[in-house]
CSV table of C-alpha atoms and ligand atoms in Angstrom, one decimal:
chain,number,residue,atom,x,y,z
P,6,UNK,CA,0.0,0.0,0.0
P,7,UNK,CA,0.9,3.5,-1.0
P,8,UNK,CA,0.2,6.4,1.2
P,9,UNK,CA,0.6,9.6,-0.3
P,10,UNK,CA,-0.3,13.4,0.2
P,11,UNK,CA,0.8,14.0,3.1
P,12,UNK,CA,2.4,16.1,4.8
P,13,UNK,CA,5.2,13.6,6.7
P,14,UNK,CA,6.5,14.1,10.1
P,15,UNK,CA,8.5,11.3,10.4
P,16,UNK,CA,10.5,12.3,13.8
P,17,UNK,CA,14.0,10.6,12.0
P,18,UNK,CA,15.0,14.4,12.0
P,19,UNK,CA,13.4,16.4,15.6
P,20,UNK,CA,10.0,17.3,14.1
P,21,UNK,CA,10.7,18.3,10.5
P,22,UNK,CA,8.4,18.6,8.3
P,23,UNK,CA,8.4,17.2,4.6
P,24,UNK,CA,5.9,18.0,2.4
P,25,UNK,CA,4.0,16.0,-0.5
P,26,UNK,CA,5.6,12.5,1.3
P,27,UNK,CA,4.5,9.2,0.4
P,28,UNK,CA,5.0,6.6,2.9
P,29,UNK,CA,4.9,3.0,0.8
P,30,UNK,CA,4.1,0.0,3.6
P,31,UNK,CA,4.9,-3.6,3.3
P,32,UNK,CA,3.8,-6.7,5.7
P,33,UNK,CA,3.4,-4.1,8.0
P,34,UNK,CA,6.2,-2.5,8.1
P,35,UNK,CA,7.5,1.1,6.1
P,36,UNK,CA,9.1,-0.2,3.2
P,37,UNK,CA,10.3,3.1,1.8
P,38,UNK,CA,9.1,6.9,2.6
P,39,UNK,CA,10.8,10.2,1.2
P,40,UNK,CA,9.5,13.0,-0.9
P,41,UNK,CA,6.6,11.6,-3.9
P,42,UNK,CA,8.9,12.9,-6.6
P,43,UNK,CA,11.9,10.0,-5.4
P,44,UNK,CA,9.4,7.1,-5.0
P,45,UNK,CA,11.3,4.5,-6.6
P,46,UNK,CA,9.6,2.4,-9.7
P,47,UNK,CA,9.1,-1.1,-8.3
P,48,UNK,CA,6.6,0.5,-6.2
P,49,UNK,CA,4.6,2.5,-8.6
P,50,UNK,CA,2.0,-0.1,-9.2
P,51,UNK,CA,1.3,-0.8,-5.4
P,52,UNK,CA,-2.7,0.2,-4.4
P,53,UNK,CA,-2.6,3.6,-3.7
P,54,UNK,CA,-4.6,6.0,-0.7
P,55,UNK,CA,-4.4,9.9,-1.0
P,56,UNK,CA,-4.6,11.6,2.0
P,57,UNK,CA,-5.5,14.5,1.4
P,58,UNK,CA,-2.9,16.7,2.7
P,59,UNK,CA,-3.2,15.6,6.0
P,60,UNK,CA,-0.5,15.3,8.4
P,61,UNK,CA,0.7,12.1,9.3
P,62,UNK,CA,3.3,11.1,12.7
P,63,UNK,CA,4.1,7.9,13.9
P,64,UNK,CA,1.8,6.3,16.0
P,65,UNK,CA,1.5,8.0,19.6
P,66,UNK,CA,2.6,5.4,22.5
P,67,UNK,CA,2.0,5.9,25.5
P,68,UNK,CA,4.4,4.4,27.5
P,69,UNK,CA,3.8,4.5,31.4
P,70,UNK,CA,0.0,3.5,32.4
P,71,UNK,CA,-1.3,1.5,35.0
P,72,UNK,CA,-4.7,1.1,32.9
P,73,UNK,CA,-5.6,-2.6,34.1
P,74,UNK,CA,-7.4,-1.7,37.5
P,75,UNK,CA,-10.6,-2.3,39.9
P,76,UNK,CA,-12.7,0.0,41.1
P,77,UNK,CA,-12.0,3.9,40.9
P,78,UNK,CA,-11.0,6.7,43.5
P,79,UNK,CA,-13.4,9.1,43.5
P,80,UNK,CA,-13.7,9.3,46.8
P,81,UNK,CA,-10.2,9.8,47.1
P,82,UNK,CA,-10.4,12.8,45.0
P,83,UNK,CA,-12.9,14.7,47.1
P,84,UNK,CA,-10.6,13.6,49.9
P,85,UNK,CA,-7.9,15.4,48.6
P,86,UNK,CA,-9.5,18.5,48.0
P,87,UNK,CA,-10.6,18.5,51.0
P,88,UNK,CA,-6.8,19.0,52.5
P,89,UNK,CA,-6.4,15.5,52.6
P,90,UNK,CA,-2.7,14.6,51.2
P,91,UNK,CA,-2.0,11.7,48.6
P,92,UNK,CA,0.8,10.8,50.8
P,93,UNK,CA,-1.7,11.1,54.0
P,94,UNK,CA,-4.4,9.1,52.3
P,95,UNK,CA,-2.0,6.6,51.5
P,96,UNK,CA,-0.5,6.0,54.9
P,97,UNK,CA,-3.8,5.6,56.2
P,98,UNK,CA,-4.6,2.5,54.4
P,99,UNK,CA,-6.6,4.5,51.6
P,100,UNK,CA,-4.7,5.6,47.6
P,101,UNK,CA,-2.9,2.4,45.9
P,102,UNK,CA,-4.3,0.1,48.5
P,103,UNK,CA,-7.9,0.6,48.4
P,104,UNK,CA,-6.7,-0.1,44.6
P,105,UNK,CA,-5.3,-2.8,45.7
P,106,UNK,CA,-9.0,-4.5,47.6
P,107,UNK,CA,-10.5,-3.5,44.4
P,108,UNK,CA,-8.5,-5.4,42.3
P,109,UNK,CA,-8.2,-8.5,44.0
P,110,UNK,CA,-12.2,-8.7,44.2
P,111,UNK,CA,-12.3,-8.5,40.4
P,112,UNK,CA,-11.7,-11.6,37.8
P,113,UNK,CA,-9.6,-11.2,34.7
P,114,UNK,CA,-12.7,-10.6,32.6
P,115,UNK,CA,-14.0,-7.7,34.7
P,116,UNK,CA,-10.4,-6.4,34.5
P,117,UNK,CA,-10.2,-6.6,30.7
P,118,UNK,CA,-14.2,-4.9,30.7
P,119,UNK,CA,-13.1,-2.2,32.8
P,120,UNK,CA,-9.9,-1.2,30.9
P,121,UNK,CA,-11.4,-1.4,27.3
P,122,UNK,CA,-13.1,2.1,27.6
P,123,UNK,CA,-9.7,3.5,28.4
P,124,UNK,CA,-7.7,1.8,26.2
P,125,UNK,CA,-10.3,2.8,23.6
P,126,UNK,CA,-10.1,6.7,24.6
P,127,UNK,CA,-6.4,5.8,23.7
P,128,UNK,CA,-6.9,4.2,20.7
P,129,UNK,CA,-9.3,7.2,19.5
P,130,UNK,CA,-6.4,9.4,20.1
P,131,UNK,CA,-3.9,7.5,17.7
P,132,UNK,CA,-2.5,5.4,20.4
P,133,UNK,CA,-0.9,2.1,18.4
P,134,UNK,CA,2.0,0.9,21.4
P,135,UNK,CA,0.8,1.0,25.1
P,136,UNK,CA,2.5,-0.1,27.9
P,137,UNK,CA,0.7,-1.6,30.8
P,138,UNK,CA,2.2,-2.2,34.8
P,139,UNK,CA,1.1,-4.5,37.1
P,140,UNK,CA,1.4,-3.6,40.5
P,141,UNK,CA,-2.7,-3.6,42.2
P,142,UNK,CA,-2.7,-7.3,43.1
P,143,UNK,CA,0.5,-7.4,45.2
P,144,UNK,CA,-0.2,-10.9,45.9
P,145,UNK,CA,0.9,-14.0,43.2
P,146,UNK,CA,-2.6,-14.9,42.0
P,147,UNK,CA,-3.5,-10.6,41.3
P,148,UNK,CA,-0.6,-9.5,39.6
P,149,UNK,CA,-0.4,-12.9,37.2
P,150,UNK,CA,-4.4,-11.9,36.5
P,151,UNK,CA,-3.4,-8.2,35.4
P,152,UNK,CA,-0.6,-9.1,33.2
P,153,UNK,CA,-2.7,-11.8,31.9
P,154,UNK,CA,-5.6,-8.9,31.5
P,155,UNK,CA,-2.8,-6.7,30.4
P,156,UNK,CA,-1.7,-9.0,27.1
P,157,UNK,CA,-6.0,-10.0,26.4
P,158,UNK,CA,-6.3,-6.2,25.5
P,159,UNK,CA,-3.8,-6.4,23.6
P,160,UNK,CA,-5.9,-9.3,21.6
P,161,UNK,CA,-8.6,-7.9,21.9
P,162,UNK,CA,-8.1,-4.3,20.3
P,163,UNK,CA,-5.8,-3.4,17.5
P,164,UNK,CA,-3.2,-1.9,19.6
P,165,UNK,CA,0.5,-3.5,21.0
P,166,UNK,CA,0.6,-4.1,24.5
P,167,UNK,CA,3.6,-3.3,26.5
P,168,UNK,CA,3.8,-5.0,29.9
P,169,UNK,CA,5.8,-4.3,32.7
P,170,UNK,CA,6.0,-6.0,36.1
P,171,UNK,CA,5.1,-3.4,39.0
P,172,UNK,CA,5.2,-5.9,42.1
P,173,UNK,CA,7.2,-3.7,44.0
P,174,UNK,CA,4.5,-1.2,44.3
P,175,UNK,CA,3.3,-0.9,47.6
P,176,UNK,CA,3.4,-3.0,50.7
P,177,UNK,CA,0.6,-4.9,50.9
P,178,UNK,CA,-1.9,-5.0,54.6
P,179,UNK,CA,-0.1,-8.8,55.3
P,180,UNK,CA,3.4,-7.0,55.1
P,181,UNK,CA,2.8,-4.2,57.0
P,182,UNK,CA,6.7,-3.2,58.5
P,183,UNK,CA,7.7,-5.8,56.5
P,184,UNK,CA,8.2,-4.7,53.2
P,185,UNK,CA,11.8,-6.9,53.4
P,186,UNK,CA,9.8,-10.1,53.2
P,187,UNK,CA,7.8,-9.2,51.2
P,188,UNK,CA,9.9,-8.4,48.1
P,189,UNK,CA,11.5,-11.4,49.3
P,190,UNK,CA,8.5,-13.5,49.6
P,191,UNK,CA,6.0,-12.5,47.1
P,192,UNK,CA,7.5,-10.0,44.5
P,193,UNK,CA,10.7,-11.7,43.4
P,194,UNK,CA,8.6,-15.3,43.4
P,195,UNK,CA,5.8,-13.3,41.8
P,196,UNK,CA,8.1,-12.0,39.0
P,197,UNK,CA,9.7,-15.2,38.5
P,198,UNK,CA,6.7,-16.6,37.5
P,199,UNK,CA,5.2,-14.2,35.3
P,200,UNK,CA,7.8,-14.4,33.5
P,201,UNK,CA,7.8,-18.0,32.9
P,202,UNK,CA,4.1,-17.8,31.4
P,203,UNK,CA,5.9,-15.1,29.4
P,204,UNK,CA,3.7,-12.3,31.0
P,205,UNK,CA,6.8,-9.7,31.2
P,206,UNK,CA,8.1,-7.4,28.9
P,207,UNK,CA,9.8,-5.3,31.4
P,208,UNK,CA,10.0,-4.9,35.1
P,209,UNK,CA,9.4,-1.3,37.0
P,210,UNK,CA,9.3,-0.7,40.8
P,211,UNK,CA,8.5,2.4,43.2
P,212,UNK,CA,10.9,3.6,45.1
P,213,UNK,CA,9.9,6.4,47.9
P,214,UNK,CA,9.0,6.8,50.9
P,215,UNK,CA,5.7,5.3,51.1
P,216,UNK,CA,6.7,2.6,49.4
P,217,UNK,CA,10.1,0.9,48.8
P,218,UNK,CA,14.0,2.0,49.8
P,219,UNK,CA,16.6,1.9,47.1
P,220,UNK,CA,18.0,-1.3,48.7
P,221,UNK,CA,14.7,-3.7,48.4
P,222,UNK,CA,14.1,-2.0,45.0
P,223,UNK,CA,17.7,-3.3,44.0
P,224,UNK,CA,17.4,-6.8,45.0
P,225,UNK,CA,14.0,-6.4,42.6
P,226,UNK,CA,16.4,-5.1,39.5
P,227,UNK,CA,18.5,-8.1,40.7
P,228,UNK,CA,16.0,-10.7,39.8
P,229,UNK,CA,15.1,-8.6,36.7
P,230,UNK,CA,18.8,-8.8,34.9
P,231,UNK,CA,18.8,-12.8,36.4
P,232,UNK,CA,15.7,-13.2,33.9
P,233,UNK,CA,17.6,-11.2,31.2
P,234,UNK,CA,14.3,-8.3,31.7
P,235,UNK,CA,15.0,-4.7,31.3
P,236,UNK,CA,13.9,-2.3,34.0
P,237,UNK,CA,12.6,0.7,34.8
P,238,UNK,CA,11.7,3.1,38.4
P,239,UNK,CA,9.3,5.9,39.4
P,240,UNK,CA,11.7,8.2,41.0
P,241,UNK,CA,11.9,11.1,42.8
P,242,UNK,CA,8.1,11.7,42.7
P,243,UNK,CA,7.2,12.9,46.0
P,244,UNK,CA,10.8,13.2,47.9
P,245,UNK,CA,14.6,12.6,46.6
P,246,UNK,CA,15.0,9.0,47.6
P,247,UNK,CA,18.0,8.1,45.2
P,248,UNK,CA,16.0,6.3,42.9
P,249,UNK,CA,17.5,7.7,40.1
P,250,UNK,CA,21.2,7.3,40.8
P,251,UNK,CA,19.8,3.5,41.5
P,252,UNK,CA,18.8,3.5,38.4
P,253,UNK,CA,21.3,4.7,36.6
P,254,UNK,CA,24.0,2.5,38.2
P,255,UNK,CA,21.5,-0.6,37.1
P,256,UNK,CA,21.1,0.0,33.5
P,257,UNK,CA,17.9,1.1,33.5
P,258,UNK,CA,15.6,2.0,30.5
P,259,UNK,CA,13.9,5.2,31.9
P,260,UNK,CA,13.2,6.6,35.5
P,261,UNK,CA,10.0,8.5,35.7
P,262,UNK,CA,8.1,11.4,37.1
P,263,UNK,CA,11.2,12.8,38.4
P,264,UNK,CA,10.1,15.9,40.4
P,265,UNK,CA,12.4,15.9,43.2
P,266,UNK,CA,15.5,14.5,40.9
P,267,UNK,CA,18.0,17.2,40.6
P,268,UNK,CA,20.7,18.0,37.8
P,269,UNK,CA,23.0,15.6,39.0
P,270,UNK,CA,20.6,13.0,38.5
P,271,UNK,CA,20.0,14.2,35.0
P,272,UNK,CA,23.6,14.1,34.4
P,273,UNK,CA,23.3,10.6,35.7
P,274,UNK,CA,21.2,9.7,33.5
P,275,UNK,CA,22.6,11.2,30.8
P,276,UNK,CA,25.8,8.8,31.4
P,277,UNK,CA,23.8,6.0,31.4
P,278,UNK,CA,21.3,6.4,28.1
P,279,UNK,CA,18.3,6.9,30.5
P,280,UNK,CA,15.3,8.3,29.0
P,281,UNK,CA,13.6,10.9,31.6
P,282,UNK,CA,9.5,9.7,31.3
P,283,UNK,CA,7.2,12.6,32.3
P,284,UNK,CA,4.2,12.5,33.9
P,285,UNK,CA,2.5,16.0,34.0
P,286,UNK,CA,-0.8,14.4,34.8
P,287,UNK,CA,0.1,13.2,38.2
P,288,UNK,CA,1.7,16.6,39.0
P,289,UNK,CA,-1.5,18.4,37.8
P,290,UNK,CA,-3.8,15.9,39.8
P,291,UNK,CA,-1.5,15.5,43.2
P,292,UNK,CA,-1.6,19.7,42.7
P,293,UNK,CA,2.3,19.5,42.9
P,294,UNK,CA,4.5,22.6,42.8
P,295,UNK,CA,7.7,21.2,42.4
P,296,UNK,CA,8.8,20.9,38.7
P,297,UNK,CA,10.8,17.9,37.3
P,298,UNK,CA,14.5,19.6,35.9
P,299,UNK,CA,13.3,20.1,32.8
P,300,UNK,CA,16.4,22.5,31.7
P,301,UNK,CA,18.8,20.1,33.2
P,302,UNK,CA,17.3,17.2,31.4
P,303,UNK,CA,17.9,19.0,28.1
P,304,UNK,CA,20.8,20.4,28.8
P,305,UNK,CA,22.5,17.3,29.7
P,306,UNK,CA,20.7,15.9,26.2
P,307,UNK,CA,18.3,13.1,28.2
P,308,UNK,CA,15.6,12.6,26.1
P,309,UNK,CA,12.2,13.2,27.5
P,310,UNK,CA,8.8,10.9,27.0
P,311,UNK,CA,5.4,12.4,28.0
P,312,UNK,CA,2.9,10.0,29.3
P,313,UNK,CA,-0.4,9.7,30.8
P,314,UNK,CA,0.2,7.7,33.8
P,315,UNK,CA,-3.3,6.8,33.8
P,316,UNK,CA,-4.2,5.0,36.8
P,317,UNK,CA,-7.1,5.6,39.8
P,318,UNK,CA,-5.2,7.9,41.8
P,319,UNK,CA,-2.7,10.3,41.0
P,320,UNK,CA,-3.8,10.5,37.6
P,321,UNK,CA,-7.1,9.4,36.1
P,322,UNK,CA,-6.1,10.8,32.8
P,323,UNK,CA,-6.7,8.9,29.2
P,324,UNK,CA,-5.7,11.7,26.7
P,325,UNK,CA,-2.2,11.9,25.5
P,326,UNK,CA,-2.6,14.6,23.8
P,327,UNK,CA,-4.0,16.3,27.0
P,328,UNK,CA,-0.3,14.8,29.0
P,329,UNK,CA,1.2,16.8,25.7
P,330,UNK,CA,-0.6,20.2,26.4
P,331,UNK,CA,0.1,19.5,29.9
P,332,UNK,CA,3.8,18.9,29.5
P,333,UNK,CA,4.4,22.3,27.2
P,334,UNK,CA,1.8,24.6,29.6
P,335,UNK,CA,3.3,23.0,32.8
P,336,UNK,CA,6.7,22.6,32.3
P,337,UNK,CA,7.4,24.4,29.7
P,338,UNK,CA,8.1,21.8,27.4
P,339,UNK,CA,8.2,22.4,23.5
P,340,UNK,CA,5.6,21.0,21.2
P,341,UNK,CA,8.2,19.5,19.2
P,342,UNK,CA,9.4,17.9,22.2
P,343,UNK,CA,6.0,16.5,23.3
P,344,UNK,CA,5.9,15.0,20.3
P,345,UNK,CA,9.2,13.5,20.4
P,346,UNK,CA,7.6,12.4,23.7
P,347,UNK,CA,4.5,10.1,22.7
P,348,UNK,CA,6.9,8.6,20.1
P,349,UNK,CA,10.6,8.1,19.3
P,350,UNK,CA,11.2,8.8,23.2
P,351,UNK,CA,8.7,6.7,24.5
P,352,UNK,CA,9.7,3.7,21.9
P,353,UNK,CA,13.2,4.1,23.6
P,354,UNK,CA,11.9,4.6,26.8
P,355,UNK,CA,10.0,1.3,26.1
P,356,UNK,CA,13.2,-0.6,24.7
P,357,UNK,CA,11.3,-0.7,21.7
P,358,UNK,CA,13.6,-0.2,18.7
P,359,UNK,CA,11.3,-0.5,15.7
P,360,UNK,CA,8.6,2.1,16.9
P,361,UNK,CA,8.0,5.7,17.1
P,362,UNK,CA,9.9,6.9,13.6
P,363,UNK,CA,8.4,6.6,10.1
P,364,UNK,CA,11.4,4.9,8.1
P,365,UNK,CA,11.8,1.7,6.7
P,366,UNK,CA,12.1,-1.3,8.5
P,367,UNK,CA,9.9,0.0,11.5
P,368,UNK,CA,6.6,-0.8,12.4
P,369,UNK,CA,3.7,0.6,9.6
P,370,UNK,CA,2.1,2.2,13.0
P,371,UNK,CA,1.1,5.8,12.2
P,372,UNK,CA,-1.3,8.5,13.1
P,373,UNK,CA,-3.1,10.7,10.8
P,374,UNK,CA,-4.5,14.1,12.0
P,375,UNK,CA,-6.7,17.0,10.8
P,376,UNK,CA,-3.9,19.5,11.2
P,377,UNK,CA,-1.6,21.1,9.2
P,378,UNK,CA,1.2,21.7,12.1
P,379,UNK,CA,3.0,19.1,14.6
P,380,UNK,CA,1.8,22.0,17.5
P,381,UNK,CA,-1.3,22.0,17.0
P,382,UNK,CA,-1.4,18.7,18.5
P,383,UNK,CA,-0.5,20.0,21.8
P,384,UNK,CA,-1.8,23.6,21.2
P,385,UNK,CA,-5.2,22.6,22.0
P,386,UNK,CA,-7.3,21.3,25.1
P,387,UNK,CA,-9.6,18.1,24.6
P,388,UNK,CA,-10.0,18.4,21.4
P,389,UNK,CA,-9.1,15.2,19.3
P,390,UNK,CA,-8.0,16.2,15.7
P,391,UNK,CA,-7.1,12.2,14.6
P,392,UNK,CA,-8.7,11.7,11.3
P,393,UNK,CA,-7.2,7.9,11.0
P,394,UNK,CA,-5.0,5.4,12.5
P,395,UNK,CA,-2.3,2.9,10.9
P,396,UNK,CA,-1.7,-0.2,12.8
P,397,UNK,CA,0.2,-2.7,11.7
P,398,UNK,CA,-0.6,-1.5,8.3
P,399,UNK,CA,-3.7,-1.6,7.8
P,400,UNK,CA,-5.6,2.4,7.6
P,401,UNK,CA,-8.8,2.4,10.3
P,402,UNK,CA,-10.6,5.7,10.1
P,403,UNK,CA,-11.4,6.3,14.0
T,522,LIG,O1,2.6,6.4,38.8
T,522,LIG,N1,3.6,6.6,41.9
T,522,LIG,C1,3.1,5.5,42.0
T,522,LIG,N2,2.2,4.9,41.2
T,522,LIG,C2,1.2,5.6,40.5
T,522,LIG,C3,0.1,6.0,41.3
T,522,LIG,C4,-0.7,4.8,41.6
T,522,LIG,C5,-2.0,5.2,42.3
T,522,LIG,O2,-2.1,6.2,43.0
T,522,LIG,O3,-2.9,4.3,42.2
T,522,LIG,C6,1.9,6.7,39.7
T,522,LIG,O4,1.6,7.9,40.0
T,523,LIG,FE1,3.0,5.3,37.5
């Protein structure tokens, strides 16, 4: 198939632009894309789809959610504006754990029902890679059930699935000032056997005061590079807890949220090919008024991923292109980087190498929008502008 009229932002080059592209796809993957007047002959007599001008990126991904989930935390949220703090709420039993009940009441099914309305706001919004944690079971039987939830939506709709292993998310009731044992116990076990039933992709953890210390979180990356599994941390989110130097000195893929990190993390990073994965959503939701180091990220040249976080609590957020807005208006991010976010960053910050450019050999995964400028797609506020949807080559108007 031929795809042509278009105007191609094929983010091989920061956000450039190139007009009148035609993007030729293959057994869905890009077989060739460049300006119409190069397209070589031995493609000339493929079927051919004019798109009208439109402007065509890669396919957005949104790569840190925790969409798989029971229940909701509405109540939560009047909590909090209340006075109550996220931290408060969640040292009184309430935030991730009351998650946690919920999930563990509902069966794989429910899981997969509840999800697909989410995953479908996603979808609607050019989504085509979405990465999906574990980490609201916390027990074997509930975190094998999301994963296993986790990889159905991925059957289910036409969208790649992502998964990572969150066991080390919280401390569950039974491990209360025990939080030793319990990696020990249940989340390293836990991992071990997801990833025999070949439920992991990659393998995340939280490391912070309300949860886990750098050194339980390291026997978790441990396990991880036993099993040959790349990893990943929320860090820094509410308090510096040296998560990201952690991180760093373990190889890992991205560290995320990053709020309290300071520029010798991001030089940290830097060092070690991190990607910096932020999260504007659950700064806007937790009403947080410390800023991740933006400049210092760029400065010391770490690339940045936007996602939506989306979970219950600290940010019940499906729109991308909302965490894009968020991520310019907040932090003072630049569209062009946004985009870079929701695509060649996040594929990297996924460990996904044939995602999130338009070239060939990659993935025929691409979004097609009623714009005529790359900003425009985090210019406005809940508006969705996608006029179709490539996924795995095949064109579905949303
Ligand atoms: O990424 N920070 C930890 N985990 C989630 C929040 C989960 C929740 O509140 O349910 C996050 O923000
Ligand atoms: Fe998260």
């Amino acid at each position: 198939m031929i795809l042509s009229n278009m105007a191609l932002v094929a983010m091989t080059d920061g956000a450039a632009l190139l007009p009148d592209a035609v993007v030729v796809i293959r057994d869905a993957r890009i077989a060739w894309t460049g300006p119409r007047t190069e397209l070589p002959v031995a493609y000339h007599a493929d079927e051919h789809t004019d798109l009208g001008g439109r402007l065509v990126t890669p396919g957005l991904i949104d790569c840190h959610t925790h969409v798989v989930f029971g229940g909701n935390r509405a109540a939560e949220f009047e909590m909090r504006l209340e006075g109550a703090s996220y931290e408060e709420i969640a040292r009184a039993g309430g935030g991730i754990m009351s998650t946690v009940s919920a999930t563990r009441d509902t069966s794989q099914d429910a899981l997969v029902e509840n999800a697909l309305p989410r995953v479908d706001a996603m979808i609607a919004e050019g989504v085509t890679l979405l990465e999906i944690k574990s980490g609201y079971g916390l027990d074997r039987d509930t975190e094998l059930r999301m994963l296993r939830a986790a990889r159905a939506l991925g059957v289910q709709r036409r969208v790649a699935v992502h998964t990572s292993f969150l066991g080390a998310h919280a401390i569950p009731p039974e491990y209360a000032g025990n939080a030793d044992a319990y990696i020990d116990e249940i989340c390293i076990p836990t991992l071990q056997a997801a990833h025999a039933e070949g439920l992991v992709d990659a393998v995340d953890g939280f490391c912070e005061g309300i949860a886990f210390d750098t050194s339980q979180i390291a026997r978790v990356f441990d396990a991880a590079h036993t099993l040959g599994l790349p990893i990943r941390l929320h860090a820094e989110q509410l308090s510096h807890q040296g998560g990201v130097a952690l991180a760093a000195a373990h190889g890992a893929l991205s560290a995320d949220h990053l709020e309290y990190a300071t520029e010798k993390d991001a030089k940290a990073m830097a060092a070690a090919g991190m990607v910096a994965v932020i999260l504007p959503g659950a700064f806007y939701t937790l009403r947080e008024t410390r800023m991740p180091p933006i400049d210092a990220l760029r400065a010391a040249g770490v690339p940045m991923a936007i996602s939506t976080d989306c979970n219950p609590g600290s940010s019940p957020m499906t729109s991308l292109l909302l965490a894009m807005n968020m991520g310019c208006t907040l932090f003072r991010m630049t569209p062009a980087e946004a985009l870079a976010g929701v695509t060649n960053h996040a594929a990297r910050a996924l460990g996904v190498a044939d995602a999130g450019q338009i070239a060939a050999g990659m993935r025929a995964d691409l979004a097609i929008w009623d714009v005529t400028h790359p900003a425009e797609l985090s210019y406005r506020i809940g508006f969705n502008p996608l006029y179709a949807r490539v996924f795995a080559g095949t064109l579905e108007r949303q």
